[in-house]
């Protein structure tokens, strides 16, 4: 249950072990992840039972919480496997189950009664009556519908028990659906979005074809521009943390369990710093470097979603991502003025790297002295995952990420 004297929780997505380490290193208070079944993202590797036990032990050792997704909408033939899944979740020691289905909620209370229940955004909680009813049925938290404004969230907070935790998304992909419940993928591909297997057809490019003119495609347009008519913008609330904190929410959630460890590192770091700045000075605008960090990950055009009463709109020109930076290396160790780097993308002697490091503001570093694994001087690092030794007086933490702007 929530402690109203505590600061807001930062909740980060985790798809595997690497992303778990990234989330915790860069400042997440809690993580959400999935087992091998019943999670809404089938693409990530997710966690086996053994890995889940280790993940919980690791996170709890760092004083962080772990929430397990059980938020698919299961069909009849899947229900027989749920009791074992729920019992194991409780034995593994997760802190809460994220649930979308009311039948699953009833089973969780029966088979995992010690675990908190967080009702997923897919439950579509858009008003205080629904929130109160779910609390009365045993939910300790509701993940609010993404269609709410800040004013509506504040009203829900004012009209629900203080013990009920409220969670809201602040960053990541938006769906053309009601709070993530969509049938488009099932219709077009047979892959059920509500059981973790969305093919993301809302991101595809569409055209019209007249029945008697086969093969003649007419682009769908809007105001003279080509239109990806279902392609929503990404949510980004980094510049509005003070406003969302004033609503009284308990937890701020980053979307993206299928995203990379780099994405988890950057977004967690940015929101960690933005939250800390907001508590230090609620009237101060978030530092420009924090805002800029979120332009260094792969993303679609950003919007503030429905928080200010307007819909996020669409990306009309294309269905692709904005990619302004590439990860070029990850620091494996630093000792006696030498950083051992693992290459990720080609880089050259004389390049300037933008370094992201847990606990520090990003900084620029010249790559002037490069050597291969045999200590031969090199002018470039062309091979994936090759070891590169960099001589530098700037100490570097293990796990530091070196980036370079695209030209």
Short mmCIF file of C-alpha atoms in Angstrom, two decimals:
data_model
loop_
_atom_site.label_atom_id
_atom_site.label_comp_id
_atom_site.label_asym_id
_atom_site.label_seq_id
_atom_site.Cartn_x
_atom_site.Cartn_y
_atom_site.Cartn_z
CA UNK A 1 0.00 0.00 0.00
CA UNK A 2 1.08 3.56 -0.59
CA UNK A 3 2.77 5.80 1.94
CA UNK A 4 1.64 9.33 1.20
CA UNK A 5 4.89 10.71 2.63
CA UNK A 6 7.00 8.85 0.08
CA UNK A 7 8.26 10.32 -3.16
CA UNK A 8 6.80 9.13 -6.43
CA UNK A 9 8.04 5.78 -7.71
CA UNK A 10 9.90 5.52 -11.01
CA UNK A 11 8.90 2.26 -12.71
CA UNK A 12 11.01 0.94 -15.60
CA UNK A 13 10.45 -1.85 -18.15
CA UNK A 14 12.59 -4.98 -18.15
CA UNK A 15 12.68 -7.62 -20.89
CA UNK A 16 15.76 -9.60 -19.85
CA UNK A 17 18.75 -9.65 -17.49
CA UNK A 18 20.68 -6.92 -19.30
CA UNK A 19 17.71 -4.57 -19.12
CA UNK A 20 17.17 -5.41 -15.46
CA UNK A 21 20.71 -4.31 -14.67
CA UNK A 22 20.27 -1.15 -16.74
CA UNK A 23 17.04 -0.14 -15.02
CA UNK A 24 18.44 -0.58 -11.54
CA UNK A 25 21.82 1.01 -12.33
CA UNK A 26 20.22 4.12 -13.77
CA UNK A 27 17.79 4.75 -10.92
CA UNK A 28 14.50 2.84 -11.21
CA UNK A 29 12.68 2.37 -7.90
CA UNK A 30 10.81 -0.63 -9.30
CA UNK A 31 10.75 -2.74 -12.45
CA UNK A 32 8.07 -4.67 -14.26
CA UNK A 33 8.81 -7.84 -16.15
CA UNK A 34 7.23 -11.05 -17.42
CA UNK A 35 7.59 -14.78 -17.03
CA UNK A 36 7.29 -17.19 -19.93
CA UNK A 37 3.48 -16.93 -20.05
CA UNK A 38 0.64 -14.47 -19.46
CA UNK A 39 2.66 -11.33 -20.18
CA UNK A 40 1.64 -8.74 -22.77
CA UNK A 41 4.96 -8.76 -24.63
CA UNK A 42 5.91 -12.01 -26.34
CA UNK A 43 8.87 -10.53 -28.26
CA UNK A 44 11.35 -10.08 -25.36
CA UNK A 45 13.07 -13.17 -24.01
CA UNK A 46 11.40 -12.55 -20.63
CA UNK A 47 12.30 -14.63 -17.56
CA UNK A 48 12.27 -18.34 -16.87
CA UNK A 49 11.20 -19.45 -13.41
CA UNK A 50 14.80 -19.79 -12.31
CA UNK A 51 15.69 -16.38 -13.72
CA UNK A 52 12.67 -14.80 -12.06
CA UNK A 53 13.80 -16.02 -8.64
CA UNK A 54 17.28 -14.60 -9.29
CA UNK A 55 15.85 -11.32 -10.60
CA UNK A 56 13.72 -10.82 -7.49
CA UNK A 57 16.65 -11.64 -5.23
CA UNK A 58 18.88 -9.20 -7.13
CA UNK A 59 16.34 -6.36 -7.15
CA UNK A 60 15.43 -6.79 -3.50
CA UNK A 61 19.13 -6.77 -2.66
CA UNK A 62 19.21 -3.28 -4.20
CA UNK A 63 16.03 -2.29 -2.31
CA UNK A 64 13.97 -2.20 -5.52
CA UNK A 65 10.59 -3.78 -6.20
CA UNK A 66 9.56 -6.25 -8.88
CA UNK A 67 6.11 -6.37 -10.48
CA UNK A 68 5.22 -9.40 -12.61
CA UNK A 69 2.93 -8.96 -15.59
CA UNK A 70 -0.02 -11.32 -15.75
CA UNK A 71 -1.98 -9.00 -18.00
CA UNK A 72 -3.01 -11.02 -21.02
CA UNK A 73 -6.69 -11.73 -21.59
CA UNK A 74 -6.57 -15.55 -21.34
CA UNK A 75 -8.88 -17.93 -23.17
CA UNK A 76 -10.51 -20.97 -21.59
CA UNK A 77 -7.75 -23.40 -22.54
CA UNK A 78 -5.13 -21.28 -20.75
CA UNK A 79 -6.86 -21.09 -17.39
CA UNK A 80 -5.70 -24.50 -16.17
CA UNK A 81 -2.08 -23.25 -16.21
CA UNK A 82 -2.78 -20.11 -14.20
CA UNK A 83 -2.87 -21.55 -10.65
CA UNK A 84 0.66 -22.93 -10.94
CA UNK A 85 1.89 -19.65 -12.46
CA UNK A 86 0.32 -17.61 -9.67
CA UNK A 87 1.57 -19.88 -6.89
CA UNK A 88 5.10 -19.71 -8.27
CA UNK A 89 4.96 -15.91 -8.52
CA UNK A 90 4.20 -15.76 -4.82
CA UNK A 91 6.95 -18.26 -3.99
CA UNK A 92 9.43 -16.27 -6.10
CA UNK A 93 8.75 -13.23 -3.95
CA UNK A 94 7.56 -10.70 -6.52
CA UNK A 95 5.97 -7.64 -4.97
CA UNK A 96 2.85 -7.45 -7.11
CA UNK A 97 0.99 -8.92 -10.07
CA UNK A 98 -0.11 -6.65 -12.93
CA UNK A 99 -3.51 -7.95 -14.02
CA UNK A 100 -6.00 -6.90 -16.71
CA UNK A 101 -8.69 -9.58 -16.49
CA UNK A 102 -11.22 -9.77 -13.65
CA UNK A 103 -11.23 -13.58 -13.68
CA UNK A 104 -7.45 -13.58 -13.33
CA UNK A 105 -7.83 -11.14 -10.45
CA UNK A 106 -10.15 -13.59 -8.68
CA UNK A 107 -7.70 -16.44 -9.24
CA UNK A 108 -4.80 -14.34 -7.98
CA UNK A 109 -6.61 -13.68 -4.71
CA UNK A 110 -7.12 -17.43 -4.35
CA UNK A 111 -3.74 -18.79 -5.44
CA UNK A 112 -1.38 -15.90 -4.56
CA UNK A 113 -3.15 -14.11 -1.70
CA UNK A 114 0.04 -12.54 -0.31
CA UNK A 115 0.76 -10.56 -3.47
CA UNK A 116 -0.46 -7.06 -4.18
CA UNK A 117 -2.68 -6.69 -7.24
CA UNK A 118 -2.06 -3.87 -9.72
CA UNK A 119 -4.86 -3.52 -12.25
CA UNK A 120 -3.40 -2.91 -15.70
CA UNK A 121 -4.11 0.07 -17.92
CA UNK A 122 -6.02 -2.43 -20.07
CA UNK A 123 -8.70 -2.52 -17.39
CA UNK A 124 -9.56 0.96 -18.64
CA UNK A 125 -9.83 2.77 -15.30
CA UNK A 126 -10.95 6.25 -16.36
CA UNK A 127 -13.01 7.37 -13.36
CA UNK A 128 -12.98 7.32 -9.57
CA UNK A 129 -15.96 4.96 -9.23
CA UNK A 130 -14.14 2.23 -11.16
CA UNK A 131 -10.98 2.86 -9.17
CA UNK A 132 -12.83 2.63 -5.85
CA UNK A 133 -14.62 -0.57 -6.91
CA UNK A 134 -11.35 -2.23 -7.84
CA UNK A 135 -9.89 -1.18 -4.50
CA UNK A 136 -12.88 -2.69 -2.73
CA UNK A 137 -12.30 -5.93 -4.68
CA UNK A 138 -8.70 -6.13 -3.52
CA UNK A 139 -6.56 -4.09 -5.89
CA UNK A 140 -3.78 -2.14 -4.18
CA UNK A 141 -3.01 -0.11 -7.32
CA UNK A 142 -4.66 0.85 -10.59
CA UNK A 143 -2.68 1.71 -13.70
CA UNK A 144 -4.76 4.53 -15.07
CA UNK A 145 -6.20 4.61 -18.59
CA UNK A 146 -3.93 6.49 -20.97
CA UNK A 147 -6.81 8.62 -22.19
CA UNK A 148 -6.99 10.76 -19.02
CA UNK A 149 -6.04 14.40 -18.57
CA UNK A 150 -4.06 15.67 -15.59
CA UNK A 151 -7.22 17.22 -14.18
CA UNK A 152 -9.11 13.93 -14.38
CA UNK A 153 -6.27 12.12 -12.62
CA UNK A 154 -6.26 14.70 -9.84
CA UNK A 155 -10.00 14.20 -9.38
CA UNK A 156 -9.58 10.41 -9.20
CA UNK A 157 -6.91 10.93 -6.55
CA UNK A 158 -9.18 13.24 -4.56
CA UNK A 159 -12.12 10.83 -4.64
CA UNK A 160 -10.41 7.51 -3.90
CA UNK A 161 -8.90 6.09 -0.71
CA UNK A 162 -5.36 7.34 -0.09
CA UNK A 163 -4.30 3.73 0.36
CA UNK A 164 -5.08 3.05 -3.31
CA UNK A 165 -1.98 3.61 -5.41
CA UNK A 166 -2.29 5.32 -8.80
CA UNK A 167 0.14 4.62 -11.62
CA UNK A 168 0.44 6.63 -14.85
CA UNK A 169 2.53 6.27 -18.00
CA UNK A 170 4.97 9.08 -18.74
CA UNK A 171 6.95 7.76 -21.70
CA UNK A 172 6.79 5.34 -24.62
CA UNK A 173 4.72 4.05 -27.49
CA UNK A 174 1.01 4.81 -27.68
CA UNK A 175 -1.54 2.43 -29.25
CA UNK A 176 -4.45 3.32 -31.53
CA UNK A 177 -6.79 1.50 -29.19
CA UNK A 178 -8.45 1.96 -25.82
CA UNK A 179 -5.64 1.68 -23.27
CA UNK A 180 -3.84 -0.99 -25.22
CA UNK A 181 -6.81 -3.27 -25.98
CA UNK A 182 -6.85 -3.67 -29.74
CA UNK A 183 -8.18 -6.19 -32.29
CA UNK A 184 -6.41 -4.88 -35.39
CA UNK A 185 -3.50 -7.33 -35.16
CA UNK A 186 -5.85 -10.27 -34.71
CA UNK A 187 -7.91 -9.28 -37.72
CA UNK A 188 -4.99 -8.70 -40.08
CA UNK A 189 -2.43 -11.28 -38.97
CA UNK A 190 -4.06 -13.69 -36.52
CA UNK A 191 -1.65 -12.53 -33.81
CA UNK A 192 -3.58 -11.57 -30.68
CA UNK A 193 -2.48 -8.24 -29.21
CA UNK A 194 -4.36 -9.02 -26.01
CA UNK A 195 -2.27 -12.14 -25.45
CA UNK A 196 1.13 -10.55 -25.96
CA UNK A 197 1.68 -11.12 -29.69
CA UNK A 198 0.85 -7.81 -31.40
CA UNK A 199 2.21 -7.41 -34.95
CA UNK A 200 1.82 -3.61 -34.70
CA UNK A 201 -0.23 -3.15 -37.90
CA UNK A 202 -1.06 0.36 -36.71
CA UNK A 203 2.50 1.26 -37.78
CA UNK A 204 2.12 0.02 -41.35
CA UNK A 205 1.78 2.22 -44.42
CA UNK A 206 -1.70 2.01 -45.93
CA UNK A 207 -3.13 2.82 -49.36
CA UNK A 208 -6.52 2.56 -51.06
CA UNK A 209 -7.23 0.33 -54.06
CA UNK A 210 -10.40 0.58 -56.14
CA UNK A 211 -11.93 -2.86 -56.79
CA UNK A 212 -11.98 -2.54 -60.59
CA UNK A 213 -8.41 -1.19 -60.78
CA UNK A 214 -6.30 -3.97 -59.23
CA UNK A 215 -2.72 -3.01 -58.56
CA UNK A 216 -3.37 0.72 -58.73
CA UNK A 217 -2.76 2.01 -55.24
CA UNK A 218 -3.87 5.44 -54.11
CA UNK A 219 -2.06 6.84 -51.06
CA UNK A 220 -4.16 7.84 -48.10
CA UNK A 221 -3.54 11.53 -47.55
CA UNK A 222 -4.46 14.22 -45.10
CA UNK A 223 -4.10 17.91 -45.93
CA UNK A 224 -1.96 17.06 -48.90
CA UNK A 225 0.53 14.92 -46.97
CA UNK A 226 0.97 11.19 -47.18
CA UNK A 227 -0.50 9.63 -44.03
CA UNK A 228 0.24 6.64 -41.90
CA UNK A 229 -3.31 6.96 -40.65
CA UNK A 230 -2.96 4.74 -37.58
CA UNK A 231 0.62 5.63 -36.62
CA UNK A 232 0.48 7.39 -33.25
CA UNK A 233 3.22 9.54 -31.78
CA UNK A 234 5.23 8.46 -28.75
CA UNK A 235 4.38 9.79 -25.30
CA UNK A 236 6.99 12.00 -23.61
CA UNK A 237 6.25 13.90 -20.40
CA UNK A 238 9.83 14.74 -19.46
CA UNK A 239 9.18 18.51 -19.45
CA UNK A 240 6.03 18.18 -17.34
CA UNK A 241 7.07 16.15 -14.32
CA UNK A 242 6.10 18.90 -11.82
CA UNK A 243 2.58 19.01 -13.27
CA UNK A 244 2.05 15.25 -13.09
CA UNK A 245 3.47 15.07 -9.56
CA UNK A 246 0.82 17.58 -8.45
CA UNK A 247 -1.93 15.13 -9.42
CA UNK A 248 -0.89 12.87 -6.55
CA UNK A 249 0.02 9.76 -8.55
CA UNK A 250 2.09 7.10 -6.79
CA UNK A 251 4.12 5.79 -9.71
CA UNK A 252 5.42 7.07 -13.05
CA UNK A 253 5.77 4.32 -15.63
CA UNK A 254 8.03 4.04 -18.67
CA UNK A 255 6.72 1.85 -21.50
CA UNK A 256 9.03 -0.49 -23.40
CA UNK A 257 9.66 -4.08 -22.26
CA UNK A 258 10.50 -4.97 -25.86
CA UNK A 259 12.99 -2.09 -26.15
CA UNK A 260 16.77 -2.35 -25.79
CA UNK A 261 18.91 -2.04 -22.67
CA UNK A 262 20.13 1.26 -24.11
CA UNK A 263 16.57 2.57 -24.26
CA UNK A 264 15.98 1.48 -20.66
CA UNK A 265 19.22 3.14 -19.55
CA UNK A 266 18.52 6.48 -21.22
CA UNK A 267 14.85 6.80 -20.30
CA UNK A 268 15.37 5.69 -16.72
CA UNK A 269 18.29 8.07 -16.29
CA UNK A 270 16.37 11.00 -17.78
CA UNK A 271 13.23 10.54 -15.70
CA UNK A 272 15.27 9.82 -12.55
CA UNK A 273 17.02 13.17 -12.92
CA UNK A 274 13.84 15.01 -13.90
CA UNK A 275 11.99 13.67 -10.85
CA UNK A 276 14.87 14.54 -8.53
CA UNK A 277 15.08 18.05 -9.96
CA UNK A 278 11.34 18.54 -9.56
CA UNK A 279 11.46 17.65 -5.88
CA UNK A 280 14.46 19.91 -5.35
CA UNK A 281 12.73 22.87 -7.04
CA UNK A 282 9.14 22.38 -8.29
CA UNK A 283 9.18 25.74 -10.08
CA UNK A 284 12.35 25.06 -12.09
CA UNK A 285 12.11 23.84 -15.64
CA UNK A 286 13.78 20.51 -16.27
CA UNK A 287 17.39 20.92 -17.36
CA UNK A 288 17.83 21.03 -21.15
CA UNK A 289 20.36 18.19 -21.08
CA UNK A 290 17.71 15.86 -19.63
CA UNK A 291 15.24 16.71 -22.39
CA UNK A 292 17.96 16.25 -25.01
CA UNK A 293 18.77 12.77 -23.70
CA UNK A 294 15.41 11.47 -24.93
CA UNK A 295 16.29 12.60 -28.45
CA UNK A 296 19.28 10.26 -28.33
CA UNK A 297 17.14 7.11 -28.38
CA UNK A 298 15.20 5.66 -31.27
CA UNK A 299 11.69 7.13 -31.09
CA UNK A 300 8.73 8.38 -33.04
CA UNK A 301 7.71 12.02 -32.87
CA UNK A 302 6.90 12.96 -29.29
CA UNK A 303 3.67 14.27 -27.82
CA UNK A 304 2.16 14.75 -24.36
CA UNK A 305 -0.66 12.31 -25.10
CA UNK A 306 -4.00 13.17 -23.54
CA UNK A 307 -2.59 14.75 -20.40
CA UNK A 308 -3.44 18.28 -21.49
CA UNK A 309 -6.81 17.38 -22.94
CA UNK A 310 -5.81 16.77 -26.55
CA UNK A 311 -5.17 13.51 -28.35
CA UNK A 312 -1.59 12.73 -29.37
CA UNK A 313 -2.23 12.84 -33.11
CA UNK A 314 -0.53 10.85 -35.81
CA UNK A 315 2.77 10.81 -37.64
CA UNK A 316 1.56 11.57 -41.13
CA UNK A 317 4.76 11.50 -43.13
CA UNK A 318 6.19 8.09 -42.30
CA UNK A 319 5.99 5.08 -40.03
CA UNK A 320 9.62 5.00 -39.02
CA UNK A 321 11.66 6.07 -36.05
CA UNK A 322 13.82 9.10 -35.43
CA UNK A 323 17.38 7.86 -34.86
CA UNK A 324 19.91 10.61 -34.19
CA UNK A 325 22.54 8.67 -32.21
CA UNK A 326 24.22 5.27 -32.40
CA UNK A 327 25.70 3.32 -29.52
CA UNK A 328 29.34 2.68 -30.46
CA UNK A 329 30.69 0.89 -27.38
CA UNK A 330 30.08 -0.22 -23.81
CA UNK A 331 32.74 0.03 -21.11
CA UNK A 332 33.64 -3.35 -19.63
CA UNK A 333 36.27 -2.07 -17.19
CA UNK A 334 38.57 0.84 -16.37
CA UNK A 335 41.97 0.50 -14.69
CA UNK A 336 45.19 2.52 -14.64
CA UNK A 337 44.08 4.97 -17.30
CA UNK A 338 42.77 2.35 -19.71
CA UNK A 339 39.12 1.65 -20.56
CA UNK A 340 38.28 -1.74 -22.05
CA UNK A 341 35.45 -1.23 -24.52
CA UNK A 342 33.17 -3.69 -26.28
CA UNK A 343 32.36 -2.33 -29.75
CA UNK A 344 28.72 -1.98 -30.85
CA UNK A 345 28.99 0.16 -34.00
CA UNK A 346 32.03 1.29 -35.99
CA UNK A 347 33.98 4.24 -34.66
CA UNK A 348 37.30 5.92 -35.48
CA UNK A 349 40.35 7.34 -33.80
CA UNK A 350 39.70 11.04 -33.22
CA UNK A 351 35.93 10.65 -32.81
CA UNK A 352 34.22 12.33 -29.89
CA UNK A 353 31.98 10.04 -27.87
CA UNK A 354 29.00 11.14 -25.80
CA UNK A 355 29.22 9.04 -22.64
CA UNK A 356 26.20 8.02 -20.56
CA UNK A 357 27.17 6.79 -17.12
CA UNK A 358 25.04 5.86 -14.12
CA UNK A 359 25.11 8.60 -11.49
CA UNK A 360 26.74 11.21 -13.72
CA UNK A 361 25.60 13.80 -16.21
CA UNK A 362 26.58 12.75 -19.77
CA UNK A 363 29.96 14.02 -20.89
CA UNK A 364 32.04 14.21 -24.08
CA UNK A 365 35.20 12.14 -24.47
CA UNK A 366 37.81 12.24 -27.25
CA UNK A 367 38.84 8.84 -28.58
CA UNK A 368 42.45 9.65 -29.36
CA UNK A 369 44.39 6.51 -28.42
CA UNK A 370 42.82 3.24 -29.56
CA UNK A 371 44.32 -0.25 -29.43
CA UNK A 372 43.08 -3.71 -30.37
CA UNK A 373 43.02 -6.67 -27.99
CA UNK A 374 46.73 -7.34 -28.69
CA UNK A 375 47.63 -3.73 -27.96
CA UNK A 376 48.30 -2.82 -31.56
CA UNK A 377 47.40 0.82 -32.35
CA UNK A 378 44.28 1.05 -34.52
CA UNK A 379 42.58 3.86 -36.47
CA UNK A 380 39.09 2.35 -36.29
CA UNK A 381 36.98 -0.31 -34.60
CA UNK A 382 35.07 -2.02 -37.43
CA UNK A 383 34.14 -5.39 -35.94
CA UNK A 384 31.07 -6.05 -33.79
CA UNK A 385 31.83 -6.75 -30.10
CA UNK A 386 35.60 -6.50 -30.67
CA UNK A 387 37.61 -5.44 -27.62
CA UNK A 388 39.10 -1.97 -27.91
CA UNK A 389 41.43 -0.44 -25.36
CA UNK A 390 41.13 3.33 -24.94
CA UNK A 391 43.78 5.30 -23.09
CA UNK A 392 42.10 8.14 -21.21
CA UNK A 393 42.64 10.07 -18.00
CA UNK A 394 38.86 10.22 -17.48
CA UNK A 395 37.83 7.33 -15.19
CA UNK A 396 34.88 5.43 -16.61
CA UNK A 397 32.38 3.19 -14.83
CA UNK A 398 31.69 -0.36 -15.93
CA UNK A 399 28.54 -0.29 -18.07
CA UNK A 400 29.09 3.25 -19.32
CA UNK A 401 27.61 3.68 -22.80
CA UNK A 402 29.51 5.52 -25.54
CA UNK A 403 27.42 7.14 -28.23
CA UNK A 404 28.03 9.13 -31.41
CA UNK A 405 25.70 11.47 -33.27
CA UNK A 406 24.73 10.37 -36.74
CA UNK A 407 26.07 12.57 -39.53
#
